[in-house]
mmCIF file of C-alpha atoms in Angstrom:
data_model
loop_
_atom_site.group_PDB
_atom_site.id
_atom_site.type_symbol
_atom_site.label_atom_id
_atom_site.label_comp_id
_atom_site.label_asym_id
_atom_site.label_seq_id
_atom_site.Cartn_x
_atom_site.Cartn_y
_atom_site.Cartn_z
ATOM 1 C CA MET L 1 0.284 0.184 -0.081
ATOM 2 C CA LYS L 2 1.391 3.313 -0.646
ATOM 3 C CA PHE L 3 0.939 6.734 0.489
ATOM 4 C CA SER L 4 1.904 10.056 -0.305
ATOM 5 C CA LEU L 5 1.752 12.415 3.018
ATOM 6 C CA ARG L 6 1.649 15.782 3.141
ATOM 7 C CA ARG L 7 3.578 17.836 5.083
ATOM 8 C CA ASP L 8 2.018 19.588 8.248
ATOM 9 C CA ALA L 9 3.374 22.985 9.837
ATOM 10 C CA ILE L 10 6.167 22.227 11.724
ATOM 11 C CA VAL L 11 8.446 23.659 13.783
ATOM 12 C CA ALA L 12 11.940 23.803 12.766
ATOM 13 C CA GLU L 13 15.153 25.152 13.068
ATOM 14 C CA ARG L 14 15.751 25.647 9.495
ATOM 15 C CA PRO L 15 12.062 26.397 8.144
ATOM 16 C CA MET L 16 11.006 23.948 4.804
ATOM 17 C CA MET L 17 8.645 25.145 2.005
ATOM 18 C CA LEU L 18 7.995 21.526 1.274
ATOM 19 C CA GLU L 19 5.083 21.418 -1.816
ATOM 20 C CA GLN L 20 5.618 17.981 -2.596
ATOM 21 C CA ALA L 21 5.507 15.474 0.252
ATOM 22 C CA VAL L 22 7.653 12.131 0.198
ATOM 23 C CA SER L 23 6.047 8.816 -0.272
ATOM 24 C CA VAL L 24 5.785 6.031 2.000
ATOM 25 C CA VAL L 25 5.082 2.116 2.011
ATOM 26 C CA ARG L 26 3.520 0.570 4.711
ATOM 27 C CA GLU L 27 3.662 -3.794 5.055
ATOM 28 C CA GLY L 28 2.279 -5.492 7.834
ATOM 29 C CA SER L 29 0.525 -5.649 10.763
ATOM 30 C CA GLY L 30 1.268 -4.469 14.031
ATOM 31 C CA PRO L 31 2.673 -1.217 15.869
ATOM 32 C CA GLU L 32 4.549 1.231 13.121
ATOM 33 C CA VAL L 33 8.214 0.994 12.907
ATOM 34 C CA VAL L 34 9.147 3.935 10.088
ATOM 35 C CA LEU L 35 12.387 2.923 7.859
ATOM 36 C CA VAL L 36 14.537 5.472 6.956
ATOM 37 C CA HIS L 37 17.180 4.280 4.553
ATOM 38 C CA GLY L 38 20.770 6.021 3.444
ATOM 39 C CA GLY L 39 22.012 6.316 -0.133
ATOM 40 C CA ALA L 40 21.137 2.719 -1.032
ATOM 41 C CA GLY L 41 17.056 2.529 -1.497
ATOM 42 C CA PRO L 42 14.242 0.566 0.891
ATOM 43 C CA THR L 43 14.658 -2.259 -0.897
ATOM 44 C CA THR L 44 18.779 -2.588 -0.689
ATOM 45 C CA THR L 45 18.536 -1.560 2.908
ATOM 46 C CA TRP L 46 15.917 -3.457 4.697
ATOM 47 C CA ALA L 47 16.425 -6.799 3.174
ATOM 48 C CA GLY L 48 16.382 -9.092 6.288
ATOM 49 C CA LEU L 49 13.754 -7.440 8.130
ATOM 50 C CA GLU L 50 11.031 -9.090 6.073
ATOM 51 C CA SER L 51 9.994 -11.444 8.910
ATOM 52 C CA LEU L 52 9.300 -8.374 10.920
ATOM 53 C CA ARG L 53 5.732 -7.992 8.829
ATOM 54 C CA ALA L 54 4.166 -10.032 11.066
ATOM 55 C CA ARG L 55 3.776 -8.694 14.221
ATOM 56 C CA TRP L 56 4.830 -4.749 12.615
ATOM 57 C CA THR L 57 3.973 -2.787 10.755
ATOM 58 C CA LEU L 58 7.116 -1.421 8.806
ATOM 59 C CA THR L 59 6.648 2.240 6.502
ATOM 60 C CA SER L 60 9.421 2.410 4.399
ATOM 61 C CA VAL L 61 10.241 6.505 3.617
ATOM 62 C CA TYR L 62 11.310 6.863 0.431
ATOM 63 C CA ARG L 63 14.191 10.404 0.222
ATOM 64 C CA ARG L 64 13.954 13.020 -1.930
ATOM 65 C CA GLY L 65 15.848 11.419 -5.520
ATOM 66 C CA PHE L 66 14.268 7.896 -4.950
ATOM 67 C CA PRO L 67 11.523 7.177 -6.983
ATOM 68 C CA PRO L 68 8.264 7.465 -6.248
ATOM 69 C CA SER L 69 9.052 10.756 -4.348
ATOM 70 C CA PRO L 70 10.333 13.809 -5.677
ATOM 71 C CA PRO L 71 13.623 14.793 -6.249
ATOM 72 C CA PRO L 72 15.917 16.385 -4.153
ATOM 73 C CA VAL L 73 15.498 20.030 -3.000
ATOM 74 C CA ASP L 74 17.625 22.160 -5.386
ATOM 75 C CA GLY L 75 18.911 18.906 -6.459
ATOM 76 C CA SER L 76 20.958 17.776 -3.828
ATOM 77 C CA GLN L 77 20.730 15.560 -0.904
ATOM 78 C CA ASP L 78 20.324 17.329 1.953
ATOM 79 C CA PHE L 79 20.038 16.469 5.753
ATOM 80 C CA GLU L 80 17.915 18.860 6.627
ATOM 81 C CA VAL L 81 15.393 18.459 4.126
ATOM 82 C CA ASP L 82 15.607 14.824 5.567
ATOM 83 C CA ALA L 83 14.436 16.428 9.128
ATOM 84 C CA ASP L 84 11.707 17.902 8.140
ATOM 85 C CA ASP L 85 10.606 15.317 5.511
ATOM 86 C CA ILE L 86 10.477 12.503 8.606
ATOM 87 C CA ALA L 87 9.151 15.034 10.736
ATOM 88 C CA ALA L 88 5.821 15.396 8.980
ATOM 89 C CA VAL L 89 5.610 10.985 8.866
ATOM 90 C CA ILE L 90 6.561 10.416 12.193
ATOM 91 C CA SER L 91 4.722 13.901 13.802
ATOM 92 C CA ASP L 92 1.404 11.915 14.541
ATOM 93 C CA THR L 93 1.887 8.716 15.458
ATOM 94 C CA CYS L 94 4.893 8.465 17.780
ATOM 95 C CA PRO L 95 5.998 5.213 16.050
ATOM 96 C CA HIS L 96 9.698 3.497 16.411
ATOM 97 C CA VAL L 97 12.238 4.948 14.157
ATOM 98 C CA VAL L 98 14.844 2.578 12.328
ATOM 99 C CA ALA L 99 17.358 4.375 10.082
ATOM 100 C CA HIS L 100 20.511 3.462 7.972
ATOM 101 C CA SER L 101 24.010 5.772 7.211
ATOM 102 C CA TYR L 102 23.167 9.290 5.913
ATOM 103 C CA GLY L 103 19.277 8.301 6.868
ATOM 104 C CA THR L 104 20.238 8.460 10.301
ATOM 105 C CA LEU L 105 21.005 11.892 10.106
ATOM 106 C CA GLY L 106 17.337 13.987 9.350
ATOM 107 C CA THR L 107 16.343 11.137 11.628
ATOM 108 C CA LEU L 108 18.249 12.676 14.748
ATOM 109 C CA ILE L 109 17.768 15.922 13.558
ATOM 110 C CA ALA L 110 14.177 15.481 13.950
ATOM 111 C CA ALA L 111 13.958 13.477 16.823
ATOM 112 C CA ALA L 112 16.230 16.237 18.711
ATOM 113 C CA ARG L 113 13.279 18.801 18.029
ATOM 114 C CA ARG L 114 10.304 16.652 19.095
ATOM 115 C CA PRO L 115 11.909 13.701 21.187
ATOM 116 C CA ASP L 116 8.218 12.952 22.125
ATOM 117 C CA SER L 117 7.697 12.255 18.480
ATOM 118 C CA VAL L 118 9.547 8.435 18.345
ATOM 119 C CA ARG L 119 8.920 5.792 20.522
ATOM 120 C CA SER L 120 12.455 4.550 20.142
ATOM 121 C CA LEU L 121 15.582 5.156 17.938
ATOM 122 C CA THR L 122 17.498 2.487 16.276
ATOM 123 C CA ILE L 123 20.686 3.941 14.417
ATOM 124 C CA ILE L 124 22.893 1.952 12.174
ATOM 125 C CA GLU L 125 26.422 3.122 10.916
ATOM 126 C CA PRO L 126 25.612 6.692 10.981
ATOM 127 C CA PRO L 127 27.776 9.290 9.454
ATOM 128 C CA LEU L 128 28.235 11.226 12.389
ATOM 129 C CA TYR L 129 31.677 11.800 12.804
ATOM 130 C CA PHE L 130 31.951 14.553 15.350
ATOM 131 C CA VAL L 131 31.122 12.050 18.262
ATOM 132 C CA ALA L 132 34.546 10.093 18.004
ATOM 133 C CA GLY L 133 36.447 12.968 18.522
ATOM 134 C CA ASP L 134 39.882 13.352 16.913
ATOM 135 C CA ASP L 135 40.038 9.483 16.043
ATOM 136 C CA PRO L 136 42.161 9.101 12.853
ATOM 137 C CA LEU L 137 40.749 6.018 11.092
ATOM 138 C CA VAL L 138 37.333 8.394 11.336
ATOM 139 C CA ALA L 139 38.844 11.253 9.867
ATOM 140 C CA ARG L 140 39.835 8.901 7.094
ATOM 141 C CA LEU L 141 36.527 7.741 6.279
ATOM 142 C CA ARG L 142 34.698 11.622 6.543
ATOM 143 C CA GLN L 143 37.516 12.701 3.684
ATOM 144 C CA LEU L 144 36.596 9.669 1.318
ATOM 145 C CA GLY L 145 33.003 10.325 2.389
ATOM 146 C CA ASP L 146 33.844 13.951 1.497
ATOM 147 C CA THR L 147 36.197 13.375 -1.697
ATOM 148 C CA VAL L 148 33.307 11.051 -3.133
ATOM 149 C CA LEU L 149 30.126 13.161 -2.620
ATOM 150 C CA SER L 150 32.138 16.178 -3.862
ATOM 151 C CA ASP L 151 33.562 14.666 -6.624
ATOM 152 C CA GLY L 152 30.936 11.976 -7.676
ATOM 153 C CA LEU L 153 32.417 9.465 -10.461
ATOM 154 C CA ASP L 154 35.371 11.916 -11.133
ATOM 155 C CA THR L 155 37.098 10.696 -7.628
ATOM 156 C CA ASP L 156 40.428 8.556 -7.824
ATOM 157 C CA THR L 157 39.777 5.628 -9.081
ATOM 158 C CA ALA L 158 40.909 4.028 -5.228
ATOM 159 C CA ARG L 159 39.760 6.388 -3.184
ATOM 160 C CA LEU L 160 36.771 5.720 -4.798
ATOM 161 C CA ARG L 161 36.737 1.946 -4.880
ATOM 162 C CA GLU L 162 38.135 2.337 -0.888
ATOM 163 C CA PHE L 163 34.920 4.224 0.250
ATOM 164 C CA LEU L 164 32.575 1.664 -1.417
ATOM 165 C CA THR L 165 33.696 -1.305 0.276
ATOM 166 C CA LEU L 166 33.619 0.506 3.396
ATOM 167 C CA VAL L 167 29.869 1.786 2.731
ATOM 168 C CA GLY L 168 29.498 -2.260 1.550
ATOM 169 C CA SER L 169 29.558 -2.631 -1.898
ATOM 170 C CA PRO L 170 33.412 -3.464 -2.536
ATOM 171 C CA VAL L 171 34.812 -3.578 -6.035
ATOM 172 C CA ALA L 172 37.259 -5.829 -7.080
ATOM 173 C CA ASP L 173 40.919 -4.170 -8.652
ATOM 174 C CA GLY L 174 40.081 -4.185 -12.573
ATOM 175 C CA GLN L 175 36.238 -4.613 -12.337
ATOM 176 C CA PRO L 176 34.094 -2.741 -13.841
ATOM 177 C CA LEU L 177 31.980 -0.771 -10.974
ATOM 178 C CA PRO L 178 27.861 -2.355 -10.681
ATOM 179 C CA ALA L 179 25.348 -0.532 -11.853
ATOM 180 C CA GLY L 180 23.907 0.339 -8.319
ATOM 181 C CA ALA L 181 27.328 1.589 -6.988
ATOM 182 C CA VAL L 182 27.426 4.109 -10.075
ATOM 183 C CA ALA L 183 23.502 5.101 -9.358
ATOM 184 C CA ALA L 184 24.365 5.510 -5.369
ATOM 185 C CA VAL L 185 27.245 7.844 -6.495
ATOM 186 C CA ARG L 186 25.310 9.847 -9.010
ATOM 187 C CA ARG L 187 22.671 10.531 -6.776
ATOM 188 C CA ALA L 188 24.799 11.272 -3.607
ATOM 189 C CA HIS L 189 26.914 13.579 -5.988
ATOM 190 C CA GLY L 190 26.634 17.164 -4.516
ATOM 191 C CA GLY L 191 24.631 16.075 -1.459
ATOM 192 C CA ARG L 192 25.489 17.694 1.657
ATOM 193 C CA LEU L 193 28.448 16.459 3.790
ATOM 194 C CA PRO L 194 27.624 14.569 6.547
ATOM 195 C CA GLY L 195 30.329 15.993 8.302
ATOM 196 C CA GLU L 196 28.279 19.135 8.588
ATOM 197 C CA ALA L 197 25.450 17.312 10.504
ATOM 198 C CA ARG L 198 25.369 18.258 14.466
ATOM 199 C CA PRO L 199 22.319 17.280 15.184
ATOM 200 C CA ARG L 200 21.498 17.978 19.334
ATOM 201 C CA LEU L 201 21.772 14.500 21.422
ATOM 202 C CA GLU L 202 21.127 16.483 24.191
ATOM 203 C CA PRO L 203 17.540 16.551 23.814
ATOM 204 C CA ILE L 204 17.632 12.281 23.073
ATOM 205 C CA ARG L 205 19.068 11.584 25.908
ATOM 206 C CA ALA L 206 17.019 13.911 28.623
ATOM 207 C CA HIS L 207 14.147 12.732 27.130
ATOM 208 C CA GLY L 208 14.408 9.384 27.636
ATOM 209 C CA VAL L 209 14.444 8.104 24.294
ATOM 210 C CA PRO L 210 15.245 4.308 24.014
ATOM 211 C CA VAL L 211 17.971 4.042 21.832
ATOM 212 C CA LEU L 212 19.724 1.040 20.033
ATOM 213 C CA VAL L 213 23.038 0.950 17.929
ATOM 214 C CA ALA L 214 24.038 -1.044 15.579
ATOM 215 C CA SER L 215 26.786 -1.787 13.324
ATOM 216 C CA GLY L 216 28.170 -4.795 11.580
ATOM 217 C CA GLY L 217 31.733 -5.083 12.714
ATOM 218 C CA HIS L 218 33.297 -4.357 9.175
ATOM 219 C CA ALA L 219 35.009 -1.062 9.494
ATOM 220 C CA PRO L 220 36.856 0.237 12.497
ATOM 221 C CA ALA L 221 36.121 3.916 11.948
ATOM 222 C CA LEU L 222 32.210 3.189 11.724
ATOM 223 C CA GLU L 223 32.145 1.007 15.586
ATOM 224 C CA ARG L 224 34.092 3.835 16.924
ATOM 225 C CA ILE L 225 31.220 5.976 15.849
ATOM 226 C CA CYS L 226 28.725 3.851 16.773
ATOM 227 C CA ASP L 227 30.484 3.440 20.290
ATOM 228 C CA GLY L 228 31.146 7.634 20.527
ATOM 229 C CA LEU L 229 27.032 8.066 19.834
ATOM 230 C CA ALA L 230 26.159 5.191 22.495
ATOM 231 C CA GLY L 231 28.029 6.663 24.672
ATOM 232 C CA VAL L 232 26.495 9.846 24.235
ATOM 233 C CA VAL L 233 22.851 9.121 24.052
ATOM 234 C CA ASP L 234 23.601 6.513 26.582
ATOM 235 C CA ALA L 235 22.051 3.549 24.013
ATOM 236 C CA GLN L 236 22.427 -0.067 23.923
ATOM 237 C CA ARG L 237 24.794 -1.381 21.862
ATOM 238 C CA VAL L 238 25.369 -4.233 18.897
ATOM 239 C CA VAL L 239 27.379 -5.282 16.592
ATOM 240 C CA THR L 240 25.592 -7.814 14.209
ATOM 241 C CA PRO L 241 28.403 -9.039 11.595
ATOM 242 C CA GLY L 242 27.722 -10.836 7.917
ATOM 243 C CA ALA L 243 26.525 -7.970 5.697
ATOM 244 C CA GLY L 244 28.856 -4.974 6.180
ATOM 245 C CA HIS L 245 27.575 -2.059 5.982
ATOM 246 C CA PHE L 246 24.163 -3.314 5.349
ATOM 247 C CA VAL L 247 22.883 -4.458 9.004
ATOM 248 C CA PRO L 248 19.565 -5.325 8.604
ATOM 249 C CA ALA L 249 20.502 -8.233 6.579
ATOM 250 C CA ALA L 250 22.950 -9.939 9.126
ATOM 251 C CA PRO L 251 22.572 -12.780 10.743
ATOM 252 C CA GLY L 252 20.152 -12.368 13.825
ATOM 253 C CA PHE L 253 19.995 -8.897 13.581
ATOM 254 C CA ALA L 254 16.546 -8.636 13.007
ATOM 255 C CA GLU L 255 15.731 -10.841 16.144
ATOM 256 C CA ARG L 256 18.060 -8.561 18.073
ATOM 257 C CA LEU L 257 15.687 -5.305 16.397
ATOM 258 C CA GLU L 258 12.594 -6.921 17.470
ATOM 259 C CA ARG L 259 13.702 -7.758 20.950
ATOM 260 C CA PHE L 260 14.583 -4.467 21.243
ATOM 261 C CA LEU L 261 11.408 -2.717 20.255
ATOM 262 C CA ALA L 262 9.711 -5.413 21.886
ATOM 263 C CA SER L 263 11.249 -3.766 25.505
ATOM 264 C CA VAL L 264 10.696 -0.454 24.642
#
């Protein structure tokens, strides 16, 4: 079932005039779990969570630039725009929210504005560099990510392959980039850099929002970011290896997520 949600009036730190709403798809039955993907689309990102539909309503948000949602505002991905879109989806229902990669930035901004609008948060491998201090591995990840977002497919081949490996799309030397990776790089090109994101995390902790921070154990830089975020928001922490950056597909993750959701 597909829904297109019209944006309600929202008090935001940076008000947006979003005439076209993003699309969502709802599947399953039971309490609502809103899913916010990152640089890959919902089908790829949330593979592995299908079993939850028996007991939960999974609401997949299609971020701007991912059909059937409209194109990005001004042609570029922006986590502040994402925050307004996410706030419109969650404002009336107070759902659980699960977010992945770039999608975590808008999710955390929206939740910080109104922590009473979410029942819980699950944050999966966020590019939230500032919570890891001056860690050199995190600095390297940020540099790679900034380069790819700025230069797109013109990024130096070795750097592009290194970045794709870190975000779950490894490419063997001498092999062409998969079509999905090419599409993802093109969509991200010119987007707002994750390093600019500074969501106010204190309101989330102060309100007592239950938080689960998850990672896949495949990249030390992402592990350190997740450890840092978990400490700031007093989150539960889980490492589920086996699927790289696409943690929802890792063996046992769906069961671990469901235990967390049911505990709230």
